[in-house]
Coordinates of C-alpha atoms and ligand atoms in Angstrom, one line a residue:
Chain A
X1 CA -44.7 4.8 7.7
X2 CA -42.5 7.6 6.5
X3 CA -40.5 5.4 4.3
X4 CA -41.9 6.4 1.0
X5 CA -39.9 9.5 0.5
X6 CA -37.8 10.8 -2.4
X7 CA -36.1 8.4 -4.7
X8 CA -32.5 8.4 -3.6
X9 CA -30.8 6.3 -6.2
X10 CA -32.1 4.9 -9.5
X11 CA -30.9 2.8 -12.4
X12 CA -32.8 2.6 -15.7
X13 CA -32.1 0.1 -18.4
X14 CA -28.5 -0.6 -17.4
X15 CA -26.6 -2.9 -19.8
X16 CA -23.0 -4.0 -19.3
X17 CA -20.7 -6.4 -21.1
X18 CA -17.1 -7.4 -20.7
X19 CA -14.8 -8.4 -23.5
X20 CA -13.4 -11.8 -22.7
X21 CA -9.9 -13.0 -23.4
X22 CA -9.6 -15.0 -26.7
X23 CA -13.2 -14.6 -27.8
X24 CA -14.9 -12.4 -30.2
X25 CA -18.3 -11.8 -28.6
X26 CA -18.3 -10.0 -25.3
X27 CA -19.7 -11.5 -22.1
X28 CA -23.0 -10.0 -21.3
X29 CA -23.2 -9.4 -17.6
X30 CA -26.1 -7.1 -17.0
X31 CA -29.2 -6.8 -19.1
X32 CA -31.7 -4.0 -18.8
X33 CA -31.5 -3.5 -15.1
X34 CA -34.1 -1.3 -13.4
X35 CA -33.6 -0.5 -9.8
X36 CA -34.6 2.2 -7.4
X37 CA -34.2 2.9 -3.7
X38 CA -35.8 5.6 -1.6
X39 CA -34.4 7.6 1.2
X40 CA -33.9 5.6 4.4
X41 CA -34.7 2.3 2.7
X42 CA -32.6 -0.9 3.2
X43 CA -32.7 -2.9 0.0
X44 CA -30.9 -6.2 -0.5
X45 CA -29.9 -7.5 -3.9
X46 CA -29.7 -11.3 -4.1
X47 CA -28.4 -13.3 -7.0
X48 CA -26.4 -16.4 -7.9
X49 CA -22.6 -16.1 -7.9
X50 CA -21.3 -14.5 -11.1
X51 CA -24.6 -12.9 -12.1
X52 CA -23.2 -9.4 -12.0
X53 CA -24.1 -8.1 -8.6
X54 CA -20.7 -6.5 -8.0
X55 CA -20.7 -5.2 -11.5
X56 CA -24.0 -3.5 -10.8
X57 CA -22.8 -2.1 -7.5
X58 CA -19.6 -0.8 -9.2
X59 CA -21.7 1.1 -11.7
X60 CA -23.8 2.6 -8.9
X61 CA -20.6 3.6 -7.1
X62 CA -19.2 5.2 -10.3
X63 CA -16.2 2.9 -10.5
X64 CA -17.3 1.6 -13.9
X65 CA -19.5 3.1 -16.6
X66 CA -22.5 1.3 -17.9
X67 CA -22.6 0.4 -21.6
X68 CA -26.0 1.9 -21.9
X69 CA -28.7 3.0 -19.5
X70 CA -28.9 5.7 -16.9
X71 CA -27.9 5.7 -13.2
X72 CA -28.6 8.6 -11.0
X73 CA -28.2 9.7 -7.4
X74 CA -30.6 12.3 -6.2
X75 CA -31.3 13.3 -9.8
X76 CA -27.7 13.6 -10.7
X77 CA -26.1 11.3 -13.3
X78 CA -23.5 9.0 -11.8
X79 CA -20.1 9.5 -13.5
X80 CA -17.5 9.2 -10.9
X81 CA -17.1 7.8 -7.4
X82 CA -18.2 10.2 -4.7
X83 CA -18.4 10.2 -0.9
X84 CA -22.2 10.6 -1.4
X85 CA -22.2 7.0 -2.4
X86 CA -19.8 5.4 0.1
X87 CA -18.8 1.8 -0.5
X88 CA -18.1 -1.1 1.9
X89 CA -16.3 -3.8 0.1
X90 CA -16.3 -7.5 0.8
X91 CA -12.8 -7.2 2.2
X92 CA -12.1 -4.2 4.4
X93 CA -9.7 -2.5 2.0
X94 CA -8.3 -0.2 4.7
X95 CA -5.1 1.7 4.2
X96 CA -2.5 -0.5 6.0
X97 CA -0.2 2.5 6.7
X98 CA -2.9 4.4 8.6
X99 CA -4.2 3.5 12.1
X100 CA -7.9 3.1 12.8
X101 CA -8.5 6.7 13.5
X102 CA -6.6 8.0 10.5
X103 CA -8.4 5.5 8.3
X104 CA -11.7 6.9 9.5
X105 CA -10.4 10.5 9.2
X106 CA -9.2 10.0 5.7
X107 CA -12.4 11.1 3.9
X108 CA -13.2 13.8 6.4
X109 CA -9.8 15.4 6.0
X110 CA -10.4 15.8 2.3
X111 CA -13.4 17.9 3.0
X112 CA -13.2 21.6 3.8
X113 CA -16.6 21.9 5.4
X114 CA -16.1 19.5 8.3
X115 CA -12.3 19.8 8.9
X116 CA -12.7 21.5 12.3
X117 CA -15.1 18.9 13.7
X118 CA -13.4 16.0 11.9
X119 CA -11.9 14.5 15.1
X120 CA -15.1 14.8 16.9
X121 CA -17.1 13.1 14.2
X122 CA -14.5 10.4 13.9
X123 CA -14.6 9.6 17.6
X124 CA -18.3 9.5 17.5
X125 CA -18.3 6.8 14.9
X126 CA -15.4 4.9 16.4
X127 CA -17.6 4.6 19.5
X128 CA -20.7 3.8 17.4
X129 CA -19.0 0.8 15.7
X130 CA -17.5 -0.4 19.0
X131 CA -13.9 0.3 18.4
X132 CA -13.3 2.4 21.5
X133 CA -9.8 2.0 22.7
X134 CA -8.6 0.7 19.3
X135 CA -8.2 4.0 17.5
X136 CA -4.4 3.8 17.4
X137 CA -4.3 0.2 16.1
X138 CA -3.1 -0.6 12.6
X139 CA -5.3 -2.7 10.4
X140 CA -2.9 -5.6 10.6
X141 CA -3.4 -5.7 14.3
X142 CA -7.1 -6.0 14.1
X143 CA -9.4 -9.0 13.6
X144 CA -11.4 -9.4 10.4
X145 CA -14.5 -8.2 12.1
X146 CA -12.8 -5.2 13.6
X147 CA -11.3 -4.3 10.2
X148 CA -14.8 -4.4 8.7
X149 CA -16.1 -2.2 11.5
X150 CA -13.4 0.3 10.7
X151 CA -14.4 0.2 7.0
X152 CA -18.0 0.7 8.0
X153 CA -17.1 3.7 10.1
X154 CA -14.9 5.1 7.4
X155 CA -17.8 5.1 5.0
X156 CA -20.5 6.3 7.6
X157 CA -18.5 9.4 8.8
X158 CA -19.0 10.9 5.4
X159 CA -22.8 10.8 5.9
X160 CA -23.3 9.4 2.5
X161 CA -26.6 9.7 0.7
X162 CA -26.5 6.0 0.1
X163 CA -24.3 3.3 1.5
X164 CA -23.3 0.6 -1.1
X165 CA -22.3 -2.7 0.5
X166 CA -21.0 -5.6 -1.5
X167 CA -21.3 -8.8 0.6
X168 CA -19.7 -7.0 3.4
X169 CA -20.0 -9.8 5.9
X170 CA -19.4 -12.8 3.6
X171 CA -15.8 -13.3 4.8
X172 CA -16.7 -13.4 8.5
X173 CA -17.5 -16.3 10.7
X174 CA -21.1 -16.9 11.7
X175 CA -21.0 -15.2 15.1
X176 CA -19.0 -12.2 13.9
X177 CA -21.4 -11.9 11.0
X178 CA -24.4 -11.9 13.3
X179 CA -22.9 -9.2 15.5
X180 CA -22.0 -7.1 12.5
X181 CA -25.6 -7.5 11.2
X182 CA -26.9 -6.3 14.5
X183 CA -24.4 -3.4 14.5
X184 CA -25.5 -2.4 11.1
X185 CA -29.2 -2.5 12.0
X186 CA -28.5 -0.5 15.1
X187 CA -26.7 2.2 13.1
X188 CA -29.3 2.2 10.4
X189 CA -32.1 2.6 12.9
X190 CA -30.2 5.4 14.5
X191 CA -29.0 7.4 11.5
X192 CA -31.5 6.1 8.9
X193 CA -29.0 5.6 6.1
X194 CA -30.1 4.5 2.7
X195 CA -28.5 1.1 2.1
X196 CA -28.0 -1.1 -0.9
X197 CA -26.8 -4.4 0.4
X198 CA -25.5 -7.2 -1.8
X199 CA -25.5 -10.7 -0.5
X200 CA -26.0 -14.2 -1.5
X201 CA -27.2 -15.2 2.0
X202 CA -31.0 -15.4 1.8
X203 CA -31.5 -15.3 5.6
X204 CA -29.3 -12.3 5.9
X205 CA -31.4 -10.5 3.3
X206 CA -34.6 -11.5 5.0
X207 CA -33.4 -10.4 8.4
X208 CA -32.0 -7.1 7.4
X209 CA -33.9 -5.5 4.5
X210 CA -37.1 -3.7 3.8
X211 CA -37.1 -5.1 0.2
X212 CA -35.3 -7.8 -1.7
X213 CA -34.4 -7.6 -5.4
X214 CA -33.6 -11.0 -7.0
X215 CA -31.3 -11.2 -9.9
X216 CA -31.2 -14.0 -12.5
X217 CA -28.2 -16.0 -13.6
X218 CA -25.8 -14.2 -16.0
X219 CA -26.7 -12.1 -17.8
X220 CA -28.2 -10.6 -14.7
X221 CA -31.7 -9.2 -14.8
X222 CA -34.0 -8.2 -12.0
X223 CA -36.5 -11.0 -11.9
X224 CA -38.4 -10.4 -8.7
X225 CA -38.9 -7.9 -6.0
X226 CA -40.1 -8.8 -2.6
X227 CA -41.3 -6.5 0.2
X228 CA -40.2 -8.2 3.4
X229 CA -43.3 -8.6 5.5
X230 CA -41.7 -9.0 8.9
X231 CA -42.1 -6.5 11.7
X232 CA -38.9 -5.0 13.1
X233 CA -37.1 -5.8 15.3
X234 CA -36.6 -9.2 13.8
X235 CA -35.2 -11.6 16.4
X236 CA -33.1 -14.6 15.3
X237 CA -36.0 -16.8 16.3
X238 CA -37.9 -15.5 13.3
X239 CA -35.9 -17.8 11.1
X240 CA -37.7 -20.8 12.7
X241 CA -41.2 -19.6 11.8
X242 CA -43.1 -21.1 9.0
X243 CA -43.7 -17.8 7.2
X244 CA -40.0 -17.2 7.2
X245 CA -39.1 -20.7 5.8
X246 CA -41.7 -20.4 3.1
X247 CA -40.4 -17.1 1.9
X248 CA -36.9 -18.4 2.1
X249 CA -37.8 -21.4 0.1
X250 CA -39.5 -19.3 -2.5
X251 CA -36.4 -17.1 -2.9
X252 CA -34.1 -20.1 -3.1
X253 CA -36.3 -21.5 -5.8
X254 CA -36.0 -18.2 -7.8
X255 CA -32.2 -18.2 -7.4
X256 CA -32.1 -21.8 -8.9
X257 CA -34.2 -21.0 -11.9
Chain B
X1 CA 10.8 -16.6 21.2
X2 CA 13.4 -14.3 22.8
X3 CA 15.5 -17.4 23.6
X4 CA 15.8 -18.5 20.0
X5 CA 16.4 -14.9 19.0
X6 CA 19.4 -14.8 21.3
X7 CA 20.7 -18.0 19.7
X8 CA 20.2 -16.5 16.3
X9 CA 22.1 -13.4 17.3
X10 CA 25.1 -15.4 18.5
X11 CA 25.1 -17.5 15.4
X12 CA 25.8 -14.3 13.5
X13 CA 29.1 -13.9 15.4
X14 CA 30.5 -17.3 14.7
X15 CA 31.7 -16.7 11.2
X16 CA 33.4 -13.3 11.9
X17 CA 35.1 -14.9 14.9
X18 CA 36.4 -17.7 12.8
X19 CA 37.7 -15.4 10.1
X20 CA 39.2 -13.2 12.7
X21 CA 41.0 -16.1 14.3
X22 CA 42.2 -17.4 11.0
X23 CA 43.4 -13.9 10.1
X24 CA 45.3 -13.7 13.4
X25 CA 46.9 -17.1 12.9
X26 CA 48.2 -16.5 9.4
X27 CA 49.8 -13.2 10.4
X28 CA 51.8 -14.8 13.3
X29 CA 55.5 -14.9 13.1
X30 CA 56.6 -16.9 10.1
X31 CA 53.2 -16.8 8.4
X32 CA 52.0 -14.5 5.6
X33 CA 54.3 -11.4 5.4
X34 CA 52.9 -8.1 6.7
X35 CA 53.1 -6.4 3.3
X36 CA 50.4 -8.7 2.1
X37 CA 48.2 -9.1 5.2
X38 CA 48.9 -6.9 8.2
X39 CA 48.1 -8.3 11.6
X40 CA 44.8 -7.4 13.3
X41 CA 46.5 -5.5 16.1
X42 CA 48.5 -3.4 13.6
X43 CA 45.4 -2.7 11.6
X44 CA 43.5 -1.5 14.7
X45 CA 46.4 0.8 15.6
X46 CA 46.6 2.3 12.1
X47 CA 42.8 2.7 12.0
X48 CA 42.8 4.6 15.4
X49 CA 45.7 6.7 14.2
X50 CA 43.9 7.4 10.9
X51 CA 41.0 8.8 13.0
X52 CA 42.9 10.6 15.8
X53 CA 46.4 11.2 14.4
X54 CA 48.0 10.6 17.9
X55 CA 50.9 8.4 16.7
X56 CA 51.6 9.4 13.2
X57 CA 51.9 5.8 12.0
X58 CA 51.2 6.7 8.4
X59 CA 51.1 9.8 6.2
X60 CA 47.3 9.6 6.6
X61 CA 47.3 10.1 10.4
X62 CA 44.3 12.2 11.6
X63 CA 42.8 12.7 8.1
X64 CA 39.8 10.3 8.4
X65 CA 37.4 13.2 8.9
X66 CA 38.5 15.1 5.9
X67 CA 38.4 12.1 3.6
X68 CA 35.1 10.9 5.0
X69 CA 33.5 14.3 4.5
X70 CA 34.6 14.4 0.9
X71 CA 33.3 10.9 0.2
X72 CA 30.0 11.4 2.1
X73 CA 29.4 14.6 0.2
X74 CA 29.9 12.9 -3.2
X75 CA 27.6 10.0 -2.2
X76 CA 25.0 12.5 -0.9
X77 CA 25.1 14.5 -4.1
X78 CA 25.2 11.6 -6.5
X79 CA 22.5 9.6 -4.7
X80 CA 20.5 12.8 -4.2
X81 CA 20.5 13.4 -7.9
X82 CA 19.5 9.8 -8.7
X83 CA 16.6 10.1 -6.2
X84 CA 15.5 13.5 -7.6
X85 CA 15.3 12.1 -11.1
X86 CA 14.6 8.4 -10.4
X87 CA 11.7 8.7 -7.9
X88 CA 9.4 11.0 -10.0
X89 CA 10.1 9.2 -13.2
X90 CA 9.6 5.8 -11.6
X91 CA 6.3 6.8 -10.1
X92 CA 5.1 8.3 -13.4
X93 CA 6.1 5.1 -15.3
X94 CA 4.3 3.0 -12.7
X95 CA 1.1 4.8 -13.1
X96 CA 0.9 6.3 -16.6
X97 CA 1.0 4.1 -19.6
X98 CA 2.2 7.1 -21.7
X99 CA 5.2 7.6 -19.5
X100 CA 5.8 3.8 -19.4
X101 CA 5.6 3.4 -23.1
X102 CA 7.8 6.3 -23.9
X103 CA 10.4 5.9 -21.2
X104 CA 10.7 2.4 -20.1
X105 CA 12.2 0.8 -23.2
X106 CA 14.9 3.3 -23.4
X107 CA 15.7 3.1 -19.7
X108 CA 16.0 -0.6 -19.9
X109 CA 18.2 -0.5 -22.9
X110 CA 20.6 1.9 -21.2
X111 CA 20.4 -0.2 -18.1
X112 CA 22.0 -3.2 -19.9
X113 CA 25.3 -1.3 -20.2
X114 CA 27.1 -2.0 -17.0
X115 CA 27.8 1.2 -15.0
X116 CA 31.5 0.6 -15.1
X117 CA 31.3 0.7 -18.9
X118 CA 30.5 4.4 -18.6
X119 CA 33.8 5.2 -17.0
X120 CA 35.9 6.0 -20.2
X121 CA 33.3 8.2 -21.8
X122 CA 32.6 9.9 -18.5
X123 CA 36.2 10.8 -18.2
X124 CA 36.1 12.2 -21.8
X125 CA 33.1 14.3 -21.0
X126 CA 33.7 15.3 -17.4
X127 CA 37.5 14.9 -17.0
X128 CA 39.1 12.8 -14.3
X129 CA 37.8 13.3 -10.8
X130 CA 34.9 15.1 -9.1
X131 CA 32.2 15.3 -11.9
X132 CA 33.0 11.9 -13.3
X133 CA 32.4 10.4 -9.9
X134 CA 29.1 12.2 -9.4
X135 CA 28.0 11.2 -12.9
X136 CA 28.8 7.5 -12.3
X137 CA 27.1 7.5 -8.9
X138 CA 23.9 9.1 -10.1
X139 CA 23.7 7.0 -13.2
X140 CA 24.3 3.7 -11.4
X141 CA 21.9 4.5 -8.5
X142 CA 19.2 5.8 -10.8
X143 CA 18.2 2.4 -12.2
X144 CA 17.3 0.5 -9.0
X145 CA 15.5 3.6 -7.7
X146 CA 13.5 4.1 -10.9
X147 CA 12.7 0.4 -11.4
X148 CA 11.5 -0.2 -7.9
X149 CA 9.5 2.9 -7.6
X150 CA 7.8 2.0 -10.9
X151 CA 7.2 -1.5 -9.7
X152 CA 5.8 -0.4 -6.4
X153 CA 3.5 2.2 -8.0
X154 CA 2.2 -0.1 -10.6
X155 CA 1.3 -2.9 -8.2
X156 CA -0.8 -0.8 -5.8
X157 CA -4.0 -2.8 -5.3
X158 CA -6.7 -1.3 -7.5
X159 CA -9.2 -1.6 -4.6
X160 CA -7.1 0.7 -2.5
X161 CA -7.4 3.3 -5.2
X162 CA -11.1 2.8 -5.5
X163 CA -11.4 3.1 -1.7
X164 CA -9.6 6.4 -1.9
X165 CA -11.7 7.7 -4.8
X166 CA -15.0 6.9 -3.1
X167 CA -13.8 8.6 0.0
X168 CA -13.5 11.8 -2.0
X169 CA -9.8 11.9 -3.1
X170 CA -9.1 13.5 -6.5
X171 CA -6.3 12.2 -8.8
X172 CA -3.6 14.2 -7.1
X173 CA -4.7 13.2 -3.6
X174 CA -4.8 9.6 -4.7
X175 CA -1.3 9.9 -5.9
X176 CA 0.0 11.5 -2.7
X177 CA -2.1 9.7 -0.1
X178 CA -2.5 6.2 -1.7
X179 CA -0.1 5.4 -4.4
X180 CA 3.1 6.8 -2.8
X181 CA 2.5 5.3 0.7
X182 CA 1.3 2.0 -0.8
X183 CA 4.5 1.7 -2.9
X184 CA 6.8 2.6 0.0
X185 CA 8.1 -0.9 0.7
X186 CA 9.2 -1.4 -2.9
X187 CA 10.5 2.2 -3.2
X188 CA 12.6 1.8 -0.1
X189 CA 14.1 -1.4 -1.4
X190 CA 15.1 0.5 -4.5
X191 CA 16.5 3.4 -2.5
X192 CA 18.6 1.0 -0.4
X193 CA 20.0 -0.7 -3.5
X194 CA 20.7 2.7 -5.0
X195 CA 22.5 3.9 -1.9
X196 CA 24.6 0.7 -1.8
X197 CA 25.5 1.1 -5.4
X198 CA 26.4 4.8 -4.8
X199 CA 29.1 3.7 -2.4
X200 CA 30.4 1.2 -4.9
X201 CA 30.6 3.8 -7.7
X202 CA 32.0 6.3 -5.3
X203 CA 35.0 4.1 -4.9
X204 CA 35.3 3.6 -8.6
X205 CA 35.2 7.3 -9.2
X206 CA 37.7 8.1 -6.5
X207 CA 40.1 5.5 -7.6
X208 CA 40.5 7.2 -10.9
X209 CA 42.0 10.4 -9.6
X210 CA 40.7 12.6 -6.9
X211 CA 42.9 13.8 -4.1
X212 CA 40.5 13.6 -1.3
X213 CA 38.2 10.7 -0.3
X214 CA 38.4 7.2 1.1
X215 CA 38.8 5.7 -2.4
X216 CA 41.7 8.1 -3.1
X217 CA 43.4 7.1 0.1
X218 CA 43.2 3.4 -1.0
X219 CA 44.8 4.2 -4.3
X220 CA 47.4 6.4 -2.8
X221 CA 48.2 3.9 0.0
X222 CA 48.7 1.2 -2.6
X223 CA 51.4 3.3 -4.4
X224 CA 53.1 4.1 -1.1
X225 CA 53.0 0.5 0.0
X226 CA 50.7 1.0 3.1
X227 CA 48.7 -2.2 2.7
X228 CA 47.1 -1.7 6.1
X229 CA 45.7 1.6 5.0
X230 CA 44.0 0.0 2.0
X231 CA 42.3 -2.4 4.4
X232 CA 41.4 0.3 6.9
X233 CA 39.8 2.4 4.1
X234 CA 37.9 -0.6 2.9
X235 CA 36.6 -1.2 6.4
X236 CA 35.6 2.4 6.9
X237 CA 33.8 2.4 3.5
X238 CA 31.8 -0.7 4.6
X239 CA 31.1 0.9 7.9
X240 CA 29.8 4.2 6.5
X241 CA 27.8 2.4 3.8
X242 CA 26.1 0.4 6.5
X243 CA 25.5 3.4 8.7
X244 CA 24.0 5.3 5.7
X245 CA 21.7 2.4 5.0
X246 CA 20.6 2.4 8.7
X247 CA 19.9 6.1 8.5
X248 CA 17.8 5.6 5.4
X249 CA 15.7 2.8 6.8
X250 CA 15.5 4.6 10.2
X251 CA 14.2 7.8 8.7
X252 CA 11.5 5.8 6.8
X253 CA 10.4 4.1 10.0
X254 CA 10.3 7.5 11.7
X255 CA 8.0 8.8 9.1
X256 CA 5.9 5.8 9.7
X257 CA 5.9 5.0 6.0
X258 CA 6.6 1.4 6.4
X259 CA 3.6 0.0 8.1
X260 CA 3.2 -2.9 5.7
X261 CA 6.7 -4.1 6.3
X262 CA 6.5 -3.7 10.0
X263 CA 3.6 -6.1 10.3
X264 CA 4.1 -8.2 13.3
Ligands
ATP301 N1 -13.4 -6.2 -15.2 C1 -14.0 -7.3 -15.7 N2 -13.5 -7.8 -16.9 C2 -14.0 -8.9 -17.5 N3 -15.0 -9.6 -16.9 C3 -15.5 -9.2 -15.7 C4 -15.0 -8.0 -15.1 N4 -15.7 -7.9 -13.9 C5 -16.6 -8.9 -13.8 N5 -16.5 -9.7 -14.9 C6 -17.3 -10.9 -15.2 O1 -18.6 -10.5 -15.0 C7 -19.3 -11.5 -14.4 C8 -20.1 -11.0 -13.2 O2 -19.1 -10.6 -12.2 P1 -19.5 -10.0 -10.8 O3 -18.3 -9.9 -10.0 O4 -20.3 -8.8 -11.0 O5 -20.4 -11.2 -10.2 P2 -21.1 -11.3 -8.7 O6 -22.6 -11.4 -9.0 O7 -20.7 -10.2 -7.9 O8 -20.6 -12.6 -8.2 P3 -20.2 -13.1 -6.7 O9 -21.5 -13.4 -6.0 O10 -19.4 -14.3 -6.9 O11 -19.4 -12.0 -6.1 C9 -18.3 -12.6 -14.1 O12 -18.5 -13.7 -15.0 C10 -17.0 -12.0 -14.2 O13 -16.1 -12.9 -14.8
MG302 MG1 -19.4 -10.0 -6.2

């Protein structure tokens, strides 16, 4: 396997607390988090609700600073958001006044190097996420799944070094979620993005990722790391096998701890 | 859907029709005398004459264009000044706590004083007429423009800003490509209020002593006893106010800045 390449994104000893209204001591959300992802890897972070997954992702994205510890992307300390670390949020967060094409072009237009090919790149990704023929639709005219496809394309056109996804499919119905998962896997196999994928859906994590990091209840710590042993492609029928259920049971157990 | 829309459209005409009928009835022979309420037909004749000057029914025959131009120019200048100051300050207040803390309390203090309360001091400062009118219009239109732009800018969803930043926008780009378009619905509401108020204060300013303008015609006509001209001027002011509002909204739609509001 050619997976074990350079470290793409790393976090060392990250701590984070939030002050809470009406109380003296702050709420400790992240405690001594260590995390690392290599180029081309697909890693899921699993954890109970409120354990600090989004907070951690926000630190990786550069939206929020850590209280202490060090986060770096390709050796560079993370200070600010950057298109190198594109984010797909749980809700699409598209610009409602721009149509699909202009939403996808938004990041490209801000860059000098690709301005000339911007339109070409955008249409390539519009096709890749299956939004052919919808490029002039506005977000309010799209279904939730289509909006999330647009958000995905908007992030991918920037060819980010790492794609940060915060429960991107949690708001979708089961069928749409499944087709989005397949779409993401297809794109990943094609372009070999590096993906940090936050979810609380154990099956989703097992079907998609190379590796799963499990976080404890708040304050969130990394309590276990699992290399997913299943060959790709992983058909849906995999979920019925004994090995799958045992691993799933084990992870669920850790989440309850 | 279209059927019920049609019904709704017709319903809008019922009240005007009733008013019109009542108006017509009270002005019939033996009703309210014409020097209080002129009849509809007389009003229409005077209005047409005001515009074209073909019958010389009043001293104002054929002068509509001149007075309209004078009034429109005052509204445009006063409103323009209010926009030029109110929009930038509003956006700044909405996004920067320094601007908000230093500006907002004072603005809201001044806002408590009714615009009309500025009339005497404005006359002292600027004399009767042109500049007082401009001052009153700009001052009164400033507040809704400022307040709504600030409100719009401060309530842009933080996630939209994060999205813009992770896509590579710097502070300035966030301002021009996220904050301004995202606050458009609120900003436009403020501009429309400001424009409406501009017409109101136009009339106030013109009533106090300019020679040209629709408000001046009203005042002049009252002294000369042309009650029908007072009403005709009122109708034209309402009409132009409405048209200017439609132009404002139309140009925003043109620029496609109103997507959120246009949601279907
Ligand atoms: N800006 C903030 N200010 C104060 N407290 C915050 C802030 N952001 C998050 N928190 C708190 O930190 C804790 C972790 O929040 P976070 O959103 O990271 O959890 P999560 O693991 O993503 O949960 P979920 O699975 O429900 O999305 C929560 O208790 C939350 O109340
Ligand atoms: Mg979360």
